[in-house]
Coordinates of C-alpha atoms and ligand atoms in Angstrom, one line a residue:
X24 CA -48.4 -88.6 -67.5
X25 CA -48.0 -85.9 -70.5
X26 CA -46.0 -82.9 -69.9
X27 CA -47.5 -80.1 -71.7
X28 CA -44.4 -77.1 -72.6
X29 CA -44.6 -74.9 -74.8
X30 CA -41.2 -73.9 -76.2
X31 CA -40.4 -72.6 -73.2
X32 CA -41.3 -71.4 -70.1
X33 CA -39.7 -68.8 -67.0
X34 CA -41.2 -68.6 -63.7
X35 CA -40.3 -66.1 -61.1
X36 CA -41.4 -67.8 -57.3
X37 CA -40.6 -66.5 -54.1
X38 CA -39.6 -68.9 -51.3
X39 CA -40.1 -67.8 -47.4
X40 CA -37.4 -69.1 -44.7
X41 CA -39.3 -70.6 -41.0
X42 CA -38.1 -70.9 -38.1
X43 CA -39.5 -72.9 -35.6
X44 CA -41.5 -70.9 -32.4
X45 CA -41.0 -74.6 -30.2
X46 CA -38.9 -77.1 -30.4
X47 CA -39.0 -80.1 -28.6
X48 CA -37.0 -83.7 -29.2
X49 CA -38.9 -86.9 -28.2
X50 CA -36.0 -89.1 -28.8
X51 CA -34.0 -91.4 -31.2
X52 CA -35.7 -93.5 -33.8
X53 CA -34.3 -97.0 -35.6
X54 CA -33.6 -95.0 -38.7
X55 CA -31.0 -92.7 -37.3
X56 CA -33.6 -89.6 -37.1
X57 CA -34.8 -87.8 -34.1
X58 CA -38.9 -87.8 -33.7
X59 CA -39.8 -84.0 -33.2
X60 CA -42.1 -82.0 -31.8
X61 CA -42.4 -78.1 -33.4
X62 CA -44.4 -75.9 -34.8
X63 CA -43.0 -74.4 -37.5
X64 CA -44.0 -70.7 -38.6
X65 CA -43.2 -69.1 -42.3
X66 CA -41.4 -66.0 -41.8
X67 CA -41.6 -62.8 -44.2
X68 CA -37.5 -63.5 -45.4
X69 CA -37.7 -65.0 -48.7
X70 CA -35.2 -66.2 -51.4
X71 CA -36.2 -65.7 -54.7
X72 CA -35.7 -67.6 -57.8
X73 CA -36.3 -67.3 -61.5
X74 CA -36.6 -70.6 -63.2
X75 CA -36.1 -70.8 -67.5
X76 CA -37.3 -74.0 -68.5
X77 CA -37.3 -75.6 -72.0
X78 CA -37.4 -78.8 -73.8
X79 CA -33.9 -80.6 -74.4
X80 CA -32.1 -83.8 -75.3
X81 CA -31.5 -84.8 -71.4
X82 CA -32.4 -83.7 -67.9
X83 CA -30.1 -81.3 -66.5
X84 CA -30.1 -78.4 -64.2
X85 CA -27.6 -75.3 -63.8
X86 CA -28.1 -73.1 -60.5
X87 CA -27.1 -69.4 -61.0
X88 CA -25.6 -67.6 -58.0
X89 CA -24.5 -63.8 -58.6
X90 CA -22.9 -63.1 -55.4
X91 CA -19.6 -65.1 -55.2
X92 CA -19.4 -65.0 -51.2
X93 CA -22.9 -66.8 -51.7
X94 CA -20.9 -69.2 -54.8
X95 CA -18.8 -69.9 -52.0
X96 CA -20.7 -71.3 -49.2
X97 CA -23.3 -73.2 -51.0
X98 CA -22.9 -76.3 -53.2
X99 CA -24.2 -75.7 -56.9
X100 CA -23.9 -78.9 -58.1
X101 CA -26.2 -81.7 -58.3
X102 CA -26.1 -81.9 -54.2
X103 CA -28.2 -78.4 -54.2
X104 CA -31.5 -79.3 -53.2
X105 CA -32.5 -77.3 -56.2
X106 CA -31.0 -79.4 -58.0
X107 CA -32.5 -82.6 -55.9
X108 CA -36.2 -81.2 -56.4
X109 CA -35.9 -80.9 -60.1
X110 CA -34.4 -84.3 -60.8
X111 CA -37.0 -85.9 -58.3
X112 CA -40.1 -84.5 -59.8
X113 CA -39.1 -85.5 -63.4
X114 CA -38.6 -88.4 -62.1
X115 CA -41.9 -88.8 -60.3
X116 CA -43.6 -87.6 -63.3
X117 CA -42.5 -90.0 -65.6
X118 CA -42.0 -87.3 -67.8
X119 CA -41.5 -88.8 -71.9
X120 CA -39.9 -85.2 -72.2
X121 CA -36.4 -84.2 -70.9
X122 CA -35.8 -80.6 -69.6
X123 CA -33.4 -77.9 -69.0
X124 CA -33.8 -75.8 -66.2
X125 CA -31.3 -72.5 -65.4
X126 CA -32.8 -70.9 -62.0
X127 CA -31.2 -67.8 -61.1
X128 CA -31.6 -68.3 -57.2
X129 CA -31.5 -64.8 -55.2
X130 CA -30.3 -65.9 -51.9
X131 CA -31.6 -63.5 -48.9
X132 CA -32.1 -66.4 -46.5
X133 CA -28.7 -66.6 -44.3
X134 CA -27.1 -69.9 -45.0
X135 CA -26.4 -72.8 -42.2
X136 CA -28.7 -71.1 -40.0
X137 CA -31.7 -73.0 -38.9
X138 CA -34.1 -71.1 -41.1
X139 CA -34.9 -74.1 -43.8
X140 CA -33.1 -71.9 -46.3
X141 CA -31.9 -75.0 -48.9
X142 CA -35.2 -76.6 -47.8
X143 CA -37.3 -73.8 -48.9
X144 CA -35.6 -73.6 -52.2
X145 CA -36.4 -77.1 -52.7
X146 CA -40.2 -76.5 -51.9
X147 CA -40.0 -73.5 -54.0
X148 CA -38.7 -76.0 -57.2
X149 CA -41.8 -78.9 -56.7
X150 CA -44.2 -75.8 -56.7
X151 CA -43.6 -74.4 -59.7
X152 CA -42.6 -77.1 -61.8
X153 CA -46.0 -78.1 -60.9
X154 CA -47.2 -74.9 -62.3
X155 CA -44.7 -74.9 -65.3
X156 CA -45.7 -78.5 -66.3
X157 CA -48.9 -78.2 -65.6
X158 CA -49.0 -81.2 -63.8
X159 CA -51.5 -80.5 -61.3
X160 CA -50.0 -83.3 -58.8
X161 CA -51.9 -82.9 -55.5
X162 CA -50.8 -81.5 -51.8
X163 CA -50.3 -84.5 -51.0
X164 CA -48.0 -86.0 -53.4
X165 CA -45.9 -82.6 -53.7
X166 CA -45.6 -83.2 -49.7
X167 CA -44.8 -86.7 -49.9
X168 CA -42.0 -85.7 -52.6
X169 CA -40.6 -83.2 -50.2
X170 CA -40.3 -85.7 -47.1
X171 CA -37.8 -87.9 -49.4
X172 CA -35.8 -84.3 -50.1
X173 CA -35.6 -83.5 -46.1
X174 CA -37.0 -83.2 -43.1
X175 CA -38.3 -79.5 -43.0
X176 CA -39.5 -79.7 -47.1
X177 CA -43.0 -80.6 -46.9
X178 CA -43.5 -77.2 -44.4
X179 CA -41.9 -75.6 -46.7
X180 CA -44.4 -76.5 -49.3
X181 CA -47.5 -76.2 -47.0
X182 CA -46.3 -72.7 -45.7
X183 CA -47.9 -70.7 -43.2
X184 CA -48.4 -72.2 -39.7
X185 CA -48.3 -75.9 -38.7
X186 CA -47.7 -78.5 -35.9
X187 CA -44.7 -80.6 -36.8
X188 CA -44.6 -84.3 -35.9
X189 CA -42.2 -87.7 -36.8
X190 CA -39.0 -86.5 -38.1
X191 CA -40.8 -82.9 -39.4
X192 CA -42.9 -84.3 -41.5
X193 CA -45.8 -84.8 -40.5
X194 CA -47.7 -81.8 -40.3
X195 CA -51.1 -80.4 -39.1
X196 CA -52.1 -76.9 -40.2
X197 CA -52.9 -74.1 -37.3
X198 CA -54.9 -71.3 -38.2
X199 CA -52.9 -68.6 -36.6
X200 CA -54.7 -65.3 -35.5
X201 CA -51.4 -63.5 -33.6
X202 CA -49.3 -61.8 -35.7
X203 CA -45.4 -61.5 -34.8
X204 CA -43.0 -58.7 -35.3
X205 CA -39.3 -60.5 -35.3
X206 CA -35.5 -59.7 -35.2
X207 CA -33.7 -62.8 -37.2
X208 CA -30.1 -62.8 -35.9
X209 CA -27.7 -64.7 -36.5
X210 CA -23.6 -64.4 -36.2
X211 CA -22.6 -63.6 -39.2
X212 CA -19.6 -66.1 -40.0
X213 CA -21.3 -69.1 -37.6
X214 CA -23.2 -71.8 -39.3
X215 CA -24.4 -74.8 -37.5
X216 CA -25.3 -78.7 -39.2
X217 CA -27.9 -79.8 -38.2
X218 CA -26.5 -83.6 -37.9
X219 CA -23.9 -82.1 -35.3
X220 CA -26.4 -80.3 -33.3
X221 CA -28.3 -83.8 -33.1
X222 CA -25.5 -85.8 -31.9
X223 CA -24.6 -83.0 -29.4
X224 CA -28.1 -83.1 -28.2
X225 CA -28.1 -86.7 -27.9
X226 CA -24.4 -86.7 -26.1
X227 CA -25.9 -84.1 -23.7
X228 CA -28.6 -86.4 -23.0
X229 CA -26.4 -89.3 -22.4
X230 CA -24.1 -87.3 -20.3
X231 CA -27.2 -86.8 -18.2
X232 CA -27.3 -83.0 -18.8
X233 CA -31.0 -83.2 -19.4
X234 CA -31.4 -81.1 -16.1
X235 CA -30.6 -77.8 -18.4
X236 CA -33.9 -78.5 -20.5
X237 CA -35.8 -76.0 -20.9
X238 CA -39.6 -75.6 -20.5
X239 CA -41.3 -75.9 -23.5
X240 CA -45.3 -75.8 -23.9
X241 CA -46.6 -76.6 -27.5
X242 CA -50.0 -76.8 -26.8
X243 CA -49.3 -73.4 -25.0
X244 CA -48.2 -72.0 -28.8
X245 CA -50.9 -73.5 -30.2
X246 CA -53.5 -71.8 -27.8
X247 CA -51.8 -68.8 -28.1
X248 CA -51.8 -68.3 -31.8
X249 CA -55.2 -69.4 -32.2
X250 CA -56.6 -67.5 -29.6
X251 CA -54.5 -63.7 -30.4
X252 CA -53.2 -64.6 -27.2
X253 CA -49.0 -63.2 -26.7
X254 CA -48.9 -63.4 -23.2
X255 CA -50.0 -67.2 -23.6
X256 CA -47.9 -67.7 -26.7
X257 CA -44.6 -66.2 -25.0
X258 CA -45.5 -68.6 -22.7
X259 CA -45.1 -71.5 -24.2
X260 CA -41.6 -70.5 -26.7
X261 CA -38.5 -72.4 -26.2
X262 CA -36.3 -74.9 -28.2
X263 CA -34.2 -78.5 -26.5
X264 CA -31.4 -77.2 -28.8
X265 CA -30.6 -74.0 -26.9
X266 CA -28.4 -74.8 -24.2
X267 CA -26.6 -77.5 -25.9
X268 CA -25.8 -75.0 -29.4
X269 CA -25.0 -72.0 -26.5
X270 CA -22.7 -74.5 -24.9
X271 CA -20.6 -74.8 -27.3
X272 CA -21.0 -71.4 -29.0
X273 CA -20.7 -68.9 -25.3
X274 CA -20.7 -65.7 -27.9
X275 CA -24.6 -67.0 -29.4
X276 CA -25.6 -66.7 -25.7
X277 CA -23.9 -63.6 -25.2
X278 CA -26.2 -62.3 -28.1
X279 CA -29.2 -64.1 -27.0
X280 CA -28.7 -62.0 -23.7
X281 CA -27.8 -58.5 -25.7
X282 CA -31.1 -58.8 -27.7
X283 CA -33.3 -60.0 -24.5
X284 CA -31.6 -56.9 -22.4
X285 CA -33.1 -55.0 -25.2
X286 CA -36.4 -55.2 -23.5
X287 CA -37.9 -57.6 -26.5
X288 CA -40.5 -59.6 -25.5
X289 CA -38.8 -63.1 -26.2
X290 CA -36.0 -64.1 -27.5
X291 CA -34.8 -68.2 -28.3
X292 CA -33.0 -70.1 -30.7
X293 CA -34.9 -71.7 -34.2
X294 CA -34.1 -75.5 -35.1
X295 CA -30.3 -76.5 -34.4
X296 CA -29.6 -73.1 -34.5
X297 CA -27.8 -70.4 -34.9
X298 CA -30.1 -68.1 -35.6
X299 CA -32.3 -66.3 -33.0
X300 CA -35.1 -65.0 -33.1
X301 CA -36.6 -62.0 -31.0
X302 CA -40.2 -60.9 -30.9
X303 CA -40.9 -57.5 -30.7
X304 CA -43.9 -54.8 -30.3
X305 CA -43.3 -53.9 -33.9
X306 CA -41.0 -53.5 -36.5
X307 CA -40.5 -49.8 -35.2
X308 CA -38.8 -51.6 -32.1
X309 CA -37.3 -54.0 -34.3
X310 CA -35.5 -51.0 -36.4
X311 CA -34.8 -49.4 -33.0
X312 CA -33.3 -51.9 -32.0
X313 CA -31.0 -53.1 -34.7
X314 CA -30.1 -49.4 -34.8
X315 CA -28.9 -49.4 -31.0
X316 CA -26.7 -52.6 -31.6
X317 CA -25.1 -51.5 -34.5
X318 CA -21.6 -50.4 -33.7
X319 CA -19.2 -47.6 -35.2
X320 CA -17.0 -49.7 -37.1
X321 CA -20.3 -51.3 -39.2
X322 CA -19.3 -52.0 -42.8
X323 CA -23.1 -51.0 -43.7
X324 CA -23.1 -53.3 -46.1
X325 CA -26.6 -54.0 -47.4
X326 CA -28.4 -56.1 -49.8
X327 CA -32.4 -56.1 -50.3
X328 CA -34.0 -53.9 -47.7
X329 CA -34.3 -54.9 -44.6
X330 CA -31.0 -56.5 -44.6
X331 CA -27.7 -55.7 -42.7
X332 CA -24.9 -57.5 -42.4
X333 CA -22.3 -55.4 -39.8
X334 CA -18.4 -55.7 -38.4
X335 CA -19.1 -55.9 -34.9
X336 CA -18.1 -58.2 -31.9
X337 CA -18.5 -60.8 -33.3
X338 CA -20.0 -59.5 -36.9
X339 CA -24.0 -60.3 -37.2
X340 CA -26.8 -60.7 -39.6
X341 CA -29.6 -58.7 -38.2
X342 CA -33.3 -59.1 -40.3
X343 CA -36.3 -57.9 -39.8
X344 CA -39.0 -60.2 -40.7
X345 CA -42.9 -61.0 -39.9
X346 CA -44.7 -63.9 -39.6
X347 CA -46.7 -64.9 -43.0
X348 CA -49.5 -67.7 -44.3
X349 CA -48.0 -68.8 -47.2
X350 CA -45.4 -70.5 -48.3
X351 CA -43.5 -70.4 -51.7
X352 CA -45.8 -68.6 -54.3
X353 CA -45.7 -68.0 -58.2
X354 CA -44.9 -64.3 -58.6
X355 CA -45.3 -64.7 -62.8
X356 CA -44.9 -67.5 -65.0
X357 CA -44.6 -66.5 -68.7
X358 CA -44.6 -68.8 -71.7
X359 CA -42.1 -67.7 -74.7
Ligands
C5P414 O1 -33.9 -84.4 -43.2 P1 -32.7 -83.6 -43.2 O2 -31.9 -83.9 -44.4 O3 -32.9 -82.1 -43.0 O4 -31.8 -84.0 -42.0 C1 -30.5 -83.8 -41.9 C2 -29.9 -84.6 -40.7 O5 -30.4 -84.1 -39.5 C3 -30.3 -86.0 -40.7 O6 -29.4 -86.8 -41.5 C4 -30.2 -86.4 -39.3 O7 -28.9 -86.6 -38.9 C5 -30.7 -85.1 -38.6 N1 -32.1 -85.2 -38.3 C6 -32.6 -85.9 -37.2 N2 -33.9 -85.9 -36.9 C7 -34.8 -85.1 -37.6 C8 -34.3 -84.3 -38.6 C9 -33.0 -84.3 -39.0 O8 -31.8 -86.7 -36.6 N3 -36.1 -85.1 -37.2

């Protein structure tokens, strides 16, 4: 295949963050994974990056981070699933070309926190050097590319709604009808890996603590979504994950109780965790209600928006967010 650039090229493309409304874990596989059962929901948090790319002697990529407590907590290197996507789909391409990318990556999407942030990024890459390339490689093969990049990827590319099946991968769209008003909360300084919350889910199983798993209706979400149905949605919410991740981290359940005492209609855990999420009435309750929990000695320190990040007991990352049909889009691509 021919890579058509001119000169060069900068795209500016927003990337969403999921979490995931169910959660359910079927069991072990021979490959090491876990074969899941979610269904995964774009949320309105996005990252943001800006992505220069022109012709040069070799392929290389260099990630741009302006925040250095960001610098610090994510790799920049050729780990970064940034950095993964771009090598990948040169690679796929076959491209004659080599390429130099610099992407300036605005990160809003709390880090280590169940919300597909590095994965989302990665999605965010394939998509527009699709665009940028002009390459025109199909859904399918842009998913297919994001399944050998991580489990949660190829949502990330698709966006929106979906059923999640096999390790995450395999996905089946649902058209969604029920709009949700969320609180995203996480403890600040508490990240979780996601291999570790695995193995801890599958020691709890061993150790027979399956008694504590919680009742989980997918097909309940499902209905509910389609069907504008909350009470039958609510119905249907919860994640394996919980009580093993609040097991070993009492202050998360502490905060799961805090929020739910705030009279919000749900409130449970997204992927291995930390982050909760709480559905509210609106964002007026949602503003109410980060409000309420914010405590005199808040740093108020704010980036974005909608975004607060607060000294309290423990210190939390409090978001508003809604749920959205997309996933990563092209906000402007210019040629130079
Ligand atoms: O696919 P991803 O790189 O996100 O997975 C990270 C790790 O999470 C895997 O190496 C595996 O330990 C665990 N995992 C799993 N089953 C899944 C997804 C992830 O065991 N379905």
């Amino acid at each position: 295949m021919n890579s058509a650039l001119v000169k060069s090229k900068t795209a500016i493309v927003r990337a969403p963050a999921k979490i995931n409304l169910c959660f359910d874990i079927l069991g072990l596989r021979p490959d090491g994974f876990h074969d899941i059962e979610t269904i995964f929901q774009a949320i309105s948090l996005e990252d943001e990056l800006k992505i220069h790319l022109q012709e040069a002697s070799t392929n290389e990529i260099e990630i741009k981070v302006e925040e250095a407590f960001i610098r610090k907590l994510i790799p920049l290197d050729g780990t970064n699933l940034i950095a993964r996507a771009f090598h990948l789909f040169l690679r796929h391409i076959g491209s004659k070309c080599k390429y130099k990318a610099v992407v300036e990556l605005d990160k809003r999407i709390p880090i280590g926190a169940g919300l597909a942030g590095g994965s989302t990024d990665a999605a965010a890459v394939l998509i527009a050097l699709n665009e940028m390339l002009g390459q025109k490689l199909s859904l399918v093969e842009l998913l297919e590319l994001g399944a050998q990049l991580g489990s949660d990827v190829p949502f990330c590319i698709l966006g929106g709604t979906a059923l999640g099946r096999g390790r995450g991968e395999v996905l089946e769209r649902i058209d969604r009808k029920l709009d949700l008003s969320l609180c995203i909360v996480k403890p600040l300084k508490l990240a979780v890996s996601t291999p570790w919350a695995f193995k801890t889910y599958d020691e709890s199983v061993a150790n027979q603590d399956a008694a504590h798993r919680p009742y989980l209706s997918l097909a309940a979400v499902r209905q509910g979504l389609e069907n504008s149905d909350l009470e039958m949605t609510l119905s249907g919410l919860g994640n394996v994950f919980q009580p093993v991740i609040f097991g070993a981290h009492p202050e998360l359940k502490k905060l799961h109780d805090d929020l739910l005492s705030q009279g919000v209609f749900a409130c449970h855990m997204t992927g291995s965790g930390p982050t909760l999420f709480a559905i509210t009435p609106g964002r007026e309750m949602g503003h109410y209600i980060r409000r309420h929990m914010l405590l005199d000695d808040e740093i108020g320190f704010y980036y974005g928006t909608e975004e607060v990040i607060r000294e309290a007991h423990p210190p939390i990352d409090f978001r508003l967010a809604e749920t959205v049909s997309y996933g990563p889009r092209l906000i402007s691509l210019e040629e130079h």
